[in-house]
Tab-separated table of C-alpha atoms in Angstrom:
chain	number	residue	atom	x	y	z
E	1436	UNK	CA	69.750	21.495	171.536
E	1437	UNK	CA	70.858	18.406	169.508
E	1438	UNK	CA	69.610	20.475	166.501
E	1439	UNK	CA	71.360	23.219	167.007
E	1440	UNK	CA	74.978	21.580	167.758
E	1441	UNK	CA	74.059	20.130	164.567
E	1442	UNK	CA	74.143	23.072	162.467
E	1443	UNK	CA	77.239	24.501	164.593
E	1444	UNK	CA	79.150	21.328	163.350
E	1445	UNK	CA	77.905	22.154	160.024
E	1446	UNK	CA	79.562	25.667	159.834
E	1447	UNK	CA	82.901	24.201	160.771
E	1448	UNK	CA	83.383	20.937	158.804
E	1449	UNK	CA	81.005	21.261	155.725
E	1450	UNK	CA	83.808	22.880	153.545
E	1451	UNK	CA	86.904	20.448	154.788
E	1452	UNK	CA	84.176	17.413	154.260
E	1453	UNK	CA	82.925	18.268	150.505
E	1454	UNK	CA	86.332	17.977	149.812
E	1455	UNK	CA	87.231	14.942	151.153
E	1456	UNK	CA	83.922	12.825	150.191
E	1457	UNK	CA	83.295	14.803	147.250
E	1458	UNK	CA	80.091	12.125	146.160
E	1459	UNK	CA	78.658	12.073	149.699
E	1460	UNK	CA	74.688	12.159	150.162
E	1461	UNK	CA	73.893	15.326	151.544
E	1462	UNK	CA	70.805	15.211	154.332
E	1463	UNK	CA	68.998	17.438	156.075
E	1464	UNK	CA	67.038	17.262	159.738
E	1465	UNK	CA	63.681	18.363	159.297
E	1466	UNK	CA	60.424	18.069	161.026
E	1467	UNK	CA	58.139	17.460	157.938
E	1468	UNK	CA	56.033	20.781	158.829
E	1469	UNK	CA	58.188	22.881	156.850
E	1470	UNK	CA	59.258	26.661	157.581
E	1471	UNK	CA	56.844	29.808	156.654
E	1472	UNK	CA	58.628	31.683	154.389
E	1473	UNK	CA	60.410	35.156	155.440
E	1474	UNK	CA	58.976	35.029	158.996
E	1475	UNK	CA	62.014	33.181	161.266
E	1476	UNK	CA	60.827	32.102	164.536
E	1477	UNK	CA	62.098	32.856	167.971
E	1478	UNK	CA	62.980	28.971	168.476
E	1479	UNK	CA	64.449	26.666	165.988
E	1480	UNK	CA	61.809	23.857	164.789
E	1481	UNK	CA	64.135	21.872	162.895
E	1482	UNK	CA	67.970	22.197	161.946
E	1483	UNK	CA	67.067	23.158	158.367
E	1484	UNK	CA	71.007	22.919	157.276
E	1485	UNK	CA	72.381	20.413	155.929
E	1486	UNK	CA	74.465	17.324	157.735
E	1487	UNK	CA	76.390	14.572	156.003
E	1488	UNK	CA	76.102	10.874	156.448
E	1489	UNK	CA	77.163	7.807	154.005
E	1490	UNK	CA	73.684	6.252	153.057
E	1491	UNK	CA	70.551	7.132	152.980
E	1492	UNK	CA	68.740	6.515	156.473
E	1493	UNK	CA	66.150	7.977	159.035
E	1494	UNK	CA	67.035	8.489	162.454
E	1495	UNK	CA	65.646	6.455	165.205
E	1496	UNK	CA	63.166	7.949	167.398
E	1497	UNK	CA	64.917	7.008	170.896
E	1498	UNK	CA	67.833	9.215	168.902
E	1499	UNK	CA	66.674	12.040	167.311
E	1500	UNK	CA	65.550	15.477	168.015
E	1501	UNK	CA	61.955	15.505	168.914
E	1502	UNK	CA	59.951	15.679	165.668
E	1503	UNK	CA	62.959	15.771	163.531
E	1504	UNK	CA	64.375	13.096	161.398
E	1505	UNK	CA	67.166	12.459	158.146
E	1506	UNK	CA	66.062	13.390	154.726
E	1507	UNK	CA	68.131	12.878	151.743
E	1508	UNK	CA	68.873	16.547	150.256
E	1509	UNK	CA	71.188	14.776	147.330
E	1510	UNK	CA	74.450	14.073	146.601
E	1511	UNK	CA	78.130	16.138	146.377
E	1512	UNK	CA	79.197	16.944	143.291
E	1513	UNK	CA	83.293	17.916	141.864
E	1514	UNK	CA	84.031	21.477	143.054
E	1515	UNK	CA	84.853	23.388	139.761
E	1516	UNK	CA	88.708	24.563	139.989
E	1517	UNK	CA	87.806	26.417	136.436
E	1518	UNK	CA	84.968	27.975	134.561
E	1519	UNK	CA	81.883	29.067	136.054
E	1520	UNK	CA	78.828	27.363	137.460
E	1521	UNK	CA	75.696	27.485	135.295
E	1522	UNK	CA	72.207	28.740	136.109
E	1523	UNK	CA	70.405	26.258	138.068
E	1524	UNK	CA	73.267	24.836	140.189
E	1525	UNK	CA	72.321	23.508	143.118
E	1526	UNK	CA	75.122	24.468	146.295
E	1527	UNK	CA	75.904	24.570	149.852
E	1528	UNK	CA	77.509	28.137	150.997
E	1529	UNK	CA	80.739	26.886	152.633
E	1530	UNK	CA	80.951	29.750	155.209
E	1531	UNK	CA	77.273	29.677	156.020
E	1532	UNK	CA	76.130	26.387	155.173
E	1533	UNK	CA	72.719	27.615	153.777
E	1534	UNK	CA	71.329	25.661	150.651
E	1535	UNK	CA	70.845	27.817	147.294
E	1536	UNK	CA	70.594	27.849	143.676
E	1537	UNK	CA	72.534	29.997	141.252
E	1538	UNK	CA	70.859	32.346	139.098
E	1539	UNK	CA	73.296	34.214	136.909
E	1540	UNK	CA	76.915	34.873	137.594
E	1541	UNK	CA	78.671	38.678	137.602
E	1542	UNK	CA	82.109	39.153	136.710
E	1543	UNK	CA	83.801	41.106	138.984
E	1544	UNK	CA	87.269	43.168	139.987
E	1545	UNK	CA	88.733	42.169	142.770
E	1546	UNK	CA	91.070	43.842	144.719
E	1547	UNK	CA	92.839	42.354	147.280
E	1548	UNK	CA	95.341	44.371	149.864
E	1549	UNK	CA	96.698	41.266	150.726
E	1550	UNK	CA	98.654	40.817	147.489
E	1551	UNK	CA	101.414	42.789	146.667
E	1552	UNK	CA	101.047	43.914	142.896
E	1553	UNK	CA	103.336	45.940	140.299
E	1554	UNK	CA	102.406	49.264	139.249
E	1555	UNK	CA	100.398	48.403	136.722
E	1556	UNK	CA	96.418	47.659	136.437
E	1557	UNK	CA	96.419	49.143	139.860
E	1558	UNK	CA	93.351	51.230	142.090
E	1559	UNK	CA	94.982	54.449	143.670
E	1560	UNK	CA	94.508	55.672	147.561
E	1561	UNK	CA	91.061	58.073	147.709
E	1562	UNK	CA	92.126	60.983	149.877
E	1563	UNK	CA	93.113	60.386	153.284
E	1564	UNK	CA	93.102	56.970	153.116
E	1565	UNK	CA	95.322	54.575	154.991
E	1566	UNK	CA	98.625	53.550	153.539
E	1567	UNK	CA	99.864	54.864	150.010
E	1568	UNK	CA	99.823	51.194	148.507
E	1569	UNK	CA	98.627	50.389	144.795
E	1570	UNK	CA	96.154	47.666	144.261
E	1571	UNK	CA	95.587	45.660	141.281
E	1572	UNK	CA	92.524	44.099	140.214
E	1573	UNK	CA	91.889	40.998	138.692
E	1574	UNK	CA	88.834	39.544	137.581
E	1575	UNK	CA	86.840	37.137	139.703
E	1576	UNK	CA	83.383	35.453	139.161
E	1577	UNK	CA	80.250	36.117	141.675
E	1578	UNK	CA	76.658	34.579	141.372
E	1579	UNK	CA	73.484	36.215	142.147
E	1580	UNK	CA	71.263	33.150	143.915
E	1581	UNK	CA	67.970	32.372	146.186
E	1582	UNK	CA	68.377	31.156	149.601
E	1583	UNK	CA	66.326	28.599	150.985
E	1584	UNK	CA	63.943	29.896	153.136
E	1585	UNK	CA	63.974	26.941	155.443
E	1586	UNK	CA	67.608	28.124	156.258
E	1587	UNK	CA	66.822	31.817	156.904
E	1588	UNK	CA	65.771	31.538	160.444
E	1589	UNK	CA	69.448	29.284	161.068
E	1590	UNK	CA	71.458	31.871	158.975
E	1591	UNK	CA	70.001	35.368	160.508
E	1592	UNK	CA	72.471	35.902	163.129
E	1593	UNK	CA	75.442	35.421	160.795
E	1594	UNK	CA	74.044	36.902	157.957
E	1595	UNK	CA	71.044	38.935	156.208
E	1596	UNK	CA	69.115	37.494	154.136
E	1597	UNK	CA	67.416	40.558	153.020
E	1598	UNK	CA	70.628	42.228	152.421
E	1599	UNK	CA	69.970	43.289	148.374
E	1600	UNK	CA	67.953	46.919	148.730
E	1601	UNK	CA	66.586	49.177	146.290
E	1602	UNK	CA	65.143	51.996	146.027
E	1603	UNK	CA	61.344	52.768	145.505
E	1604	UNK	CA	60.226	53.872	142.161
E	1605	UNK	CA	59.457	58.007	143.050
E	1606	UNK	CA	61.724	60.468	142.236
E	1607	UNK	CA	60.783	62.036	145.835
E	1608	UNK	CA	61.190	58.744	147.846
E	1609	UNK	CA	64.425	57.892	149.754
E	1610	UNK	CA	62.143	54.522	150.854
E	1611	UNK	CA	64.265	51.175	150.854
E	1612	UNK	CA	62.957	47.778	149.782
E	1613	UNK	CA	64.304	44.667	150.280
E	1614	UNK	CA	64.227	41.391	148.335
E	1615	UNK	CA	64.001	38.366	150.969
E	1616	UNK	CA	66.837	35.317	150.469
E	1617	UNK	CA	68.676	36.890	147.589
E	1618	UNK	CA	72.647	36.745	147.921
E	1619	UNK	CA	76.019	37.196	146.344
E	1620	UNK	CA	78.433	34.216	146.844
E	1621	UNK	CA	82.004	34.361	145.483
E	1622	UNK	CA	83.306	30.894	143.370
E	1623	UNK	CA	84.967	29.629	146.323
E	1624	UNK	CA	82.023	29.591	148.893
E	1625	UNK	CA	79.825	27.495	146.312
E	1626	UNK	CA	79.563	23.732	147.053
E	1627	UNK	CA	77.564	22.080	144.446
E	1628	UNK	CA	75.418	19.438	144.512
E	1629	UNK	CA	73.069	17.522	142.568
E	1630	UNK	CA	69.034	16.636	143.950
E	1631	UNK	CA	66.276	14.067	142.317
E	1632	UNK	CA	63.374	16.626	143.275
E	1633	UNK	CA	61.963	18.857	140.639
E	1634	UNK	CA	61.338	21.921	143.503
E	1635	UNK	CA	64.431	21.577	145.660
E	1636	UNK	CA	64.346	24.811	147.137
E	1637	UNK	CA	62.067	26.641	149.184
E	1638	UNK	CA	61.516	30.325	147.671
E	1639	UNK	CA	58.607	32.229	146.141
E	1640	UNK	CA	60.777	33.339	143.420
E	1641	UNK	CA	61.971	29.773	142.309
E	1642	UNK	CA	59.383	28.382	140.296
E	1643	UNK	CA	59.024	31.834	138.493
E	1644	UNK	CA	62.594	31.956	137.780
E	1645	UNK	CA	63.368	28.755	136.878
E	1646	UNK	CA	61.758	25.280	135.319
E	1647	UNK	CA	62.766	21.970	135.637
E	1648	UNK	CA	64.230	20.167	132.327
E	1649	UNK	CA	65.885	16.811	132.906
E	1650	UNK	CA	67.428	16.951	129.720
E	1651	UNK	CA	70.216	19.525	130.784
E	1652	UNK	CA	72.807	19.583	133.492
E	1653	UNK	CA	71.996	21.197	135.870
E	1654	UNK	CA	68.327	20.212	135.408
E	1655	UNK	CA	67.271	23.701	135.997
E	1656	UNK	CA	66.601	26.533	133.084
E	1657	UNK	CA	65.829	30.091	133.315
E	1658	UNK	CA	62.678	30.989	132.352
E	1659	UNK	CA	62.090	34.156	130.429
E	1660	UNK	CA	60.667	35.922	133.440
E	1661	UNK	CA	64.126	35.759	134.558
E	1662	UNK	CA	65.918	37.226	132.064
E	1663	UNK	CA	63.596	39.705	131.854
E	1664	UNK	CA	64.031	40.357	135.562
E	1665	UNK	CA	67.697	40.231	135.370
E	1666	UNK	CA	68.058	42.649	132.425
E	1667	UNK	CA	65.362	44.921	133.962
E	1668	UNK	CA	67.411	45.457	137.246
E	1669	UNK	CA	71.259	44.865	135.729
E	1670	UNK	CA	71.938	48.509	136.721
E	1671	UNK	CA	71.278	48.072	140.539
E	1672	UNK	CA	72.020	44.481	140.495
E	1673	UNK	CA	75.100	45.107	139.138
E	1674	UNK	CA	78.455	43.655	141.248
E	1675	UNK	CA	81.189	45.511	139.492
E	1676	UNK	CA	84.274	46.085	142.266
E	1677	UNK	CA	85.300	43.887	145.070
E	1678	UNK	CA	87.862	44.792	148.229
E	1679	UNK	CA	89.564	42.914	150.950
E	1680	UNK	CA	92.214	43.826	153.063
E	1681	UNK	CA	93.210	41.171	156.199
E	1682	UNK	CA	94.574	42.315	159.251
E	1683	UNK	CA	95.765	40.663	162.199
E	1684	UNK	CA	93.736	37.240	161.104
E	1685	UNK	CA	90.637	39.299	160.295
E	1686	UNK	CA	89.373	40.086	156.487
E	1687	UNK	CA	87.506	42.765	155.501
E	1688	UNK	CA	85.452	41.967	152.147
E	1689	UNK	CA	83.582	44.852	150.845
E	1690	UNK	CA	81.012	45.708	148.296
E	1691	UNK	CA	79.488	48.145	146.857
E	1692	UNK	CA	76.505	49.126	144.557
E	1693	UNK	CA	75.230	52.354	143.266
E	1694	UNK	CA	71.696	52.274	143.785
E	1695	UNK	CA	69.938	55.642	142.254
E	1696	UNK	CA	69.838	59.437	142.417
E	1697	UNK	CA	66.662	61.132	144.127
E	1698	UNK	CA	65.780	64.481	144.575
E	1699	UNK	CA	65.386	66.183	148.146
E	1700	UNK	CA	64.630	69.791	148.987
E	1701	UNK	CA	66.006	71.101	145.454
E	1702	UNK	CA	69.009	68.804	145.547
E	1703	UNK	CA	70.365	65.385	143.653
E	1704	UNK	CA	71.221	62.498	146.561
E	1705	UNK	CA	73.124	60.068	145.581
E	1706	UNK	CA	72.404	56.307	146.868
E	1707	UNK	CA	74.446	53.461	147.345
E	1708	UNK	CA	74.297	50.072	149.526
E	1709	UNK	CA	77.223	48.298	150.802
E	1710	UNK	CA	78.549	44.867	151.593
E	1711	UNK	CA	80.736	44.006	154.176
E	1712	UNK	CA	82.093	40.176	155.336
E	1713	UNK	CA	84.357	40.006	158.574
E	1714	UNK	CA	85.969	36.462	158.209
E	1715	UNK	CA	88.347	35.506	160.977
E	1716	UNK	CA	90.999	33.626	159.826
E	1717	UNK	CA	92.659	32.332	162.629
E	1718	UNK	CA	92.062	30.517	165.511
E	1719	UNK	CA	91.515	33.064	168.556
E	1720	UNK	CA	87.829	34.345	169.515
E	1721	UNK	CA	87.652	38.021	168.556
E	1722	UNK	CA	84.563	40.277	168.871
E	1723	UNK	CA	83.693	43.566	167.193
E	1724	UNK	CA	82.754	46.364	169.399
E	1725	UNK	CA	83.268	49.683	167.336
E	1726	UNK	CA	83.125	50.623	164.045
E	1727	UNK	CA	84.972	54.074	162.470
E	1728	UNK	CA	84.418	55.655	158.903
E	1729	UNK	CA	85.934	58.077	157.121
E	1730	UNK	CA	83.189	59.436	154.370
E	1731	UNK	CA	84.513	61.526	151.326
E	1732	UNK	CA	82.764	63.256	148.948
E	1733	UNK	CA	83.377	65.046	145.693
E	1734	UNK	CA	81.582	67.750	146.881
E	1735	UNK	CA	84.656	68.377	149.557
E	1736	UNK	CA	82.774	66.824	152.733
E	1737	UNK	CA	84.778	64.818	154.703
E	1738	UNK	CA	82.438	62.768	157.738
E	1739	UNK	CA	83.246	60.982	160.215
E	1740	UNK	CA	80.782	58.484	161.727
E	1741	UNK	CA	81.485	56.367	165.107
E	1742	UNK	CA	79.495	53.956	166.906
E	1743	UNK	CA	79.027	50.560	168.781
E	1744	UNK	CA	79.151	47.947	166.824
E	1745	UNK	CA	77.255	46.953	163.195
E	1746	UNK	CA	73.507	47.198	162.687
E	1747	UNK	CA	73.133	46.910	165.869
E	1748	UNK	CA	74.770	43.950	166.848
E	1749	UNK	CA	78.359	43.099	167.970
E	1750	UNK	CA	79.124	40.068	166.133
E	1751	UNK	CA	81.689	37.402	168.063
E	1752	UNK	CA	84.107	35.513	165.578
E	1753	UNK	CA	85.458	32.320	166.238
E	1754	UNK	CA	86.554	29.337	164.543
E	1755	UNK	CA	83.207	27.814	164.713
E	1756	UNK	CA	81.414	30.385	163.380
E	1757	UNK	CA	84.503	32.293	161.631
E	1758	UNK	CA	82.099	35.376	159.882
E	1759	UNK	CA	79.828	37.590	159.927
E	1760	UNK	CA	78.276	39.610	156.572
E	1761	UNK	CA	75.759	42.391	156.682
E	1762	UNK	CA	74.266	45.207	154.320
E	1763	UNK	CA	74.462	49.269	155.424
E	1764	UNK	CA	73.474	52.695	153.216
E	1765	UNK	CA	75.652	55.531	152.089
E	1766	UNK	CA	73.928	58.810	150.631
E	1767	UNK	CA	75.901	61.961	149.410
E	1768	UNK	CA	75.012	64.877	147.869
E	1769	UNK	CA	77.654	64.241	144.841
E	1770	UNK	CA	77.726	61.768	142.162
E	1771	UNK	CA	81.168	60.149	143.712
E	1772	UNK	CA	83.167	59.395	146.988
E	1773	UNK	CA	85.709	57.430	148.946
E	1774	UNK	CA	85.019	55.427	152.394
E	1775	UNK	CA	87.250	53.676	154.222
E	1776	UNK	CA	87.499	53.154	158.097
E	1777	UNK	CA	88.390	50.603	160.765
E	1778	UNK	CA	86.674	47.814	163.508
E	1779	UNK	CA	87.653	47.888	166.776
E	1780	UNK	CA	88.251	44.047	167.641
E	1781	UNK	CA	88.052	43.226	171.122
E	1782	UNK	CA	90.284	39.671	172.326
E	1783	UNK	CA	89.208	37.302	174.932
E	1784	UNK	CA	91.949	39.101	177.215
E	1785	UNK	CA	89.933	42.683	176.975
E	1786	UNK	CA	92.368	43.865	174.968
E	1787	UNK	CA	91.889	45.795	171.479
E	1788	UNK	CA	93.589	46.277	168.027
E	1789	UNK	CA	92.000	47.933	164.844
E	1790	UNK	CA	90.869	45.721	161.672
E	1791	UNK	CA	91.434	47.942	158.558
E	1792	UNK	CA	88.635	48.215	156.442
E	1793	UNK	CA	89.801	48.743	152.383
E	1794	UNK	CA	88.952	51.924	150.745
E	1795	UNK	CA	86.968	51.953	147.886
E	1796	UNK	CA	84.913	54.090	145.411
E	1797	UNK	CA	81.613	55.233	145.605
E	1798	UNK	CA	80.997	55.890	141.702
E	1799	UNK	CA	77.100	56.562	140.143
E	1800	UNK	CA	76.196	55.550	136.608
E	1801	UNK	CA	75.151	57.937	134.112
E	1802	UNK	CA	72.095	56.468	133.420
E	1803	UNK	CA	69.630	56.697	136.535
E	1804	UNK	CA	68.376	53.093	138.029
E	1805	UNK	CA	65.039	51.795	138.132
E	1806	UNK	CA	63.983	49.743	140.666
E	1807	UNK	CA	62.626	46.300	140.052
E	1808	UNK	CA	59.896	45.352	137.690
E	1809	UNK	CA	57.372	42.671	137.869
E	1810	UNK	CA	58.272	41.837	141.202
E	1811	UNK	CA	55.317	41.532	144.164
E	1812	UNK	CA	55.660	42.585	147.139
């Protein structure tokens, strides 16, 4: 239990703390047996996320969680107000509090509903949509990084963390494959920090991404392997458009990648995987009960899909644990559509309003994608 509260009090205060005590040692509770990668367990055997205190310590044993104790993770560093982060920087998610390590960044167009724009540089309505506004984009910086797999098991109700699909490699195959503990985290969720150890996070794909090279800052440099990888799968990979639209306290952030064209029964199916992060803004407890899409295609379709919640689950929002991300499929027999739709948020009252979600494009590429190379599953 004391575990646990601890990684609740994480998801609230690590953001406002970083801040604060930017040069802070970071430390983590852990029970010295480690996790097993990609297989979370039923009940929590050590917090895994981080917590902050002002000097290195252990915990005393009258104190602690059974089997659990302090470890030094390492120390804050300056958030960056400009420029990018480089490859190999270390971070804390400040929504989700999991510990990663950037890869490569993506440059992306953002376009938020929430900003009133001039005509200009602007996104049109797809058919049907909601409202008749204009939306302008302006360019904002991702990163494609590895989770720790310690913090996988802590993070799975919020978020997936085998969220980044792709398709298999036969032209007859609709099969999806996953890529445990890979993520895309916006500048302002990354929370860097700096660590002494030469492995400092837990994933299979670390030490064949990455090497360790004191002489730079951060200490870590790409390998070829991952450059390789990254121009291999830059097609499917690919972040390219970003939406959000808030309502009522709520914001809708939404994704999308094109993912590949396979052929079924004499006919071309378009794939693509989307994004979606419910953030509540405010301060009330909210929880999502329905969800409602429109689905447009260029081939004229218009579907309408309705159900109970979102892959399954009917996330609560709060301002403890403010969001909720996950990872769904769109196919159409067309190279292009529109979605759009709306949550149904329920209040603590039983009473209901309707969360807008953005519309956006669902464009192919000319070029078909291959799925990943070099990469064992």
């Amino acid at each position: 239990m004391a575990a646990c509260a601890l990684r609740r009090g994480l998801l609230s205060s690590v953001s406002k703390y970083s801040h604060k005590h930017p040069h802070r040692i970071l430390s983590v509770a852990d029970s010295g047996g480690g996790f097993e990668a990609f297989r979370p367990r039923p009940q929590c055997r050590a917090c895994g996320l981080p917590s902050f205190v002002q000097q290195r310590r252990f915990m005393s044993s009258r104190n602690r969680p059974e089997g659990k104790i302090l470890e030094t993770v390492g120390v804050f560093e300056a958030v960056k107000q400009h420029g990018k982060y480089e490859t190999g920087q270390l971070f804390l998610h400040s929504v989700f509090g999991y510990r990663g390590i950037v890869l490569f960044p993506w440059h992306a167009r953002l376009y938020d509903r929430d900003i009133t724009p001039p005509m200009s540089d602007s996104k049109p309505e797809p058919p049907g949509a909601h409202g008749s506004k204009e939306v302008k984009g302006k360019t904002h910086t991702y990163y494609q990084v590895l989770i720790d797999t310690r913090d996988c098991p802590h993070i799975s109700q919020r978020s997936q963390t085998e969220a980044v699909t792709f398709l298999a490699n036969h032209d007859d195959s609709r099969a999806l494959y996953a890529i445990p503990g890979l993520d895309y985290v916006s500048h302002e969720d990354i929370l860097p920090y700096n660590s002494t150890e030469q492995v400092p996070i837990q994933h299979e794909l670390f030490e064949r991404f990455l090497m360790y090279n004191p002489a730079k800052s951060p200490p870590f440099t790409a390998r070829d392997t991952l450059k390789a990888w990254q121009e291999k799968n830059h097609p499917w990979l690919e972040l390219s458009d970003v939406h959000r639209e808030t309502t009522e306290n709520i914001r809708v952030t939404v994704i999308p990648f094109y993912m590949g064209m396979r052929e079924a029964q004499n006919s071309h199916v378009y794939w693509w995987r989307y994004c979606i992060r419910l953030e509540n803004m405010g301060s009330e407890v909210v929880q999502l009960r329905e969800r409602h899409w429109r689905i447009f295609s260029l081939s004229g379709t218009l579907e309408t899909v309705r159900g109970r919640g979102v892959v399954g689950r009917e996330p609560v929002l709060s301002k403890e644990q403010p969001a909720f991300q996950y990872s769904s499929h769109v196919s159409l027999q067309a190279p292009s559509g529109h979605m759009w739709g709306t949550f149904r948020i329920e209040r603590t009252d039983g009473s209901h309003f309707d969360v807008r979600i953005p519309p956006f494009s669902l464009e192919s590429n000319k070029d078909d994608k291959a799925p990943p190379a070099g990469y064992t599953f």
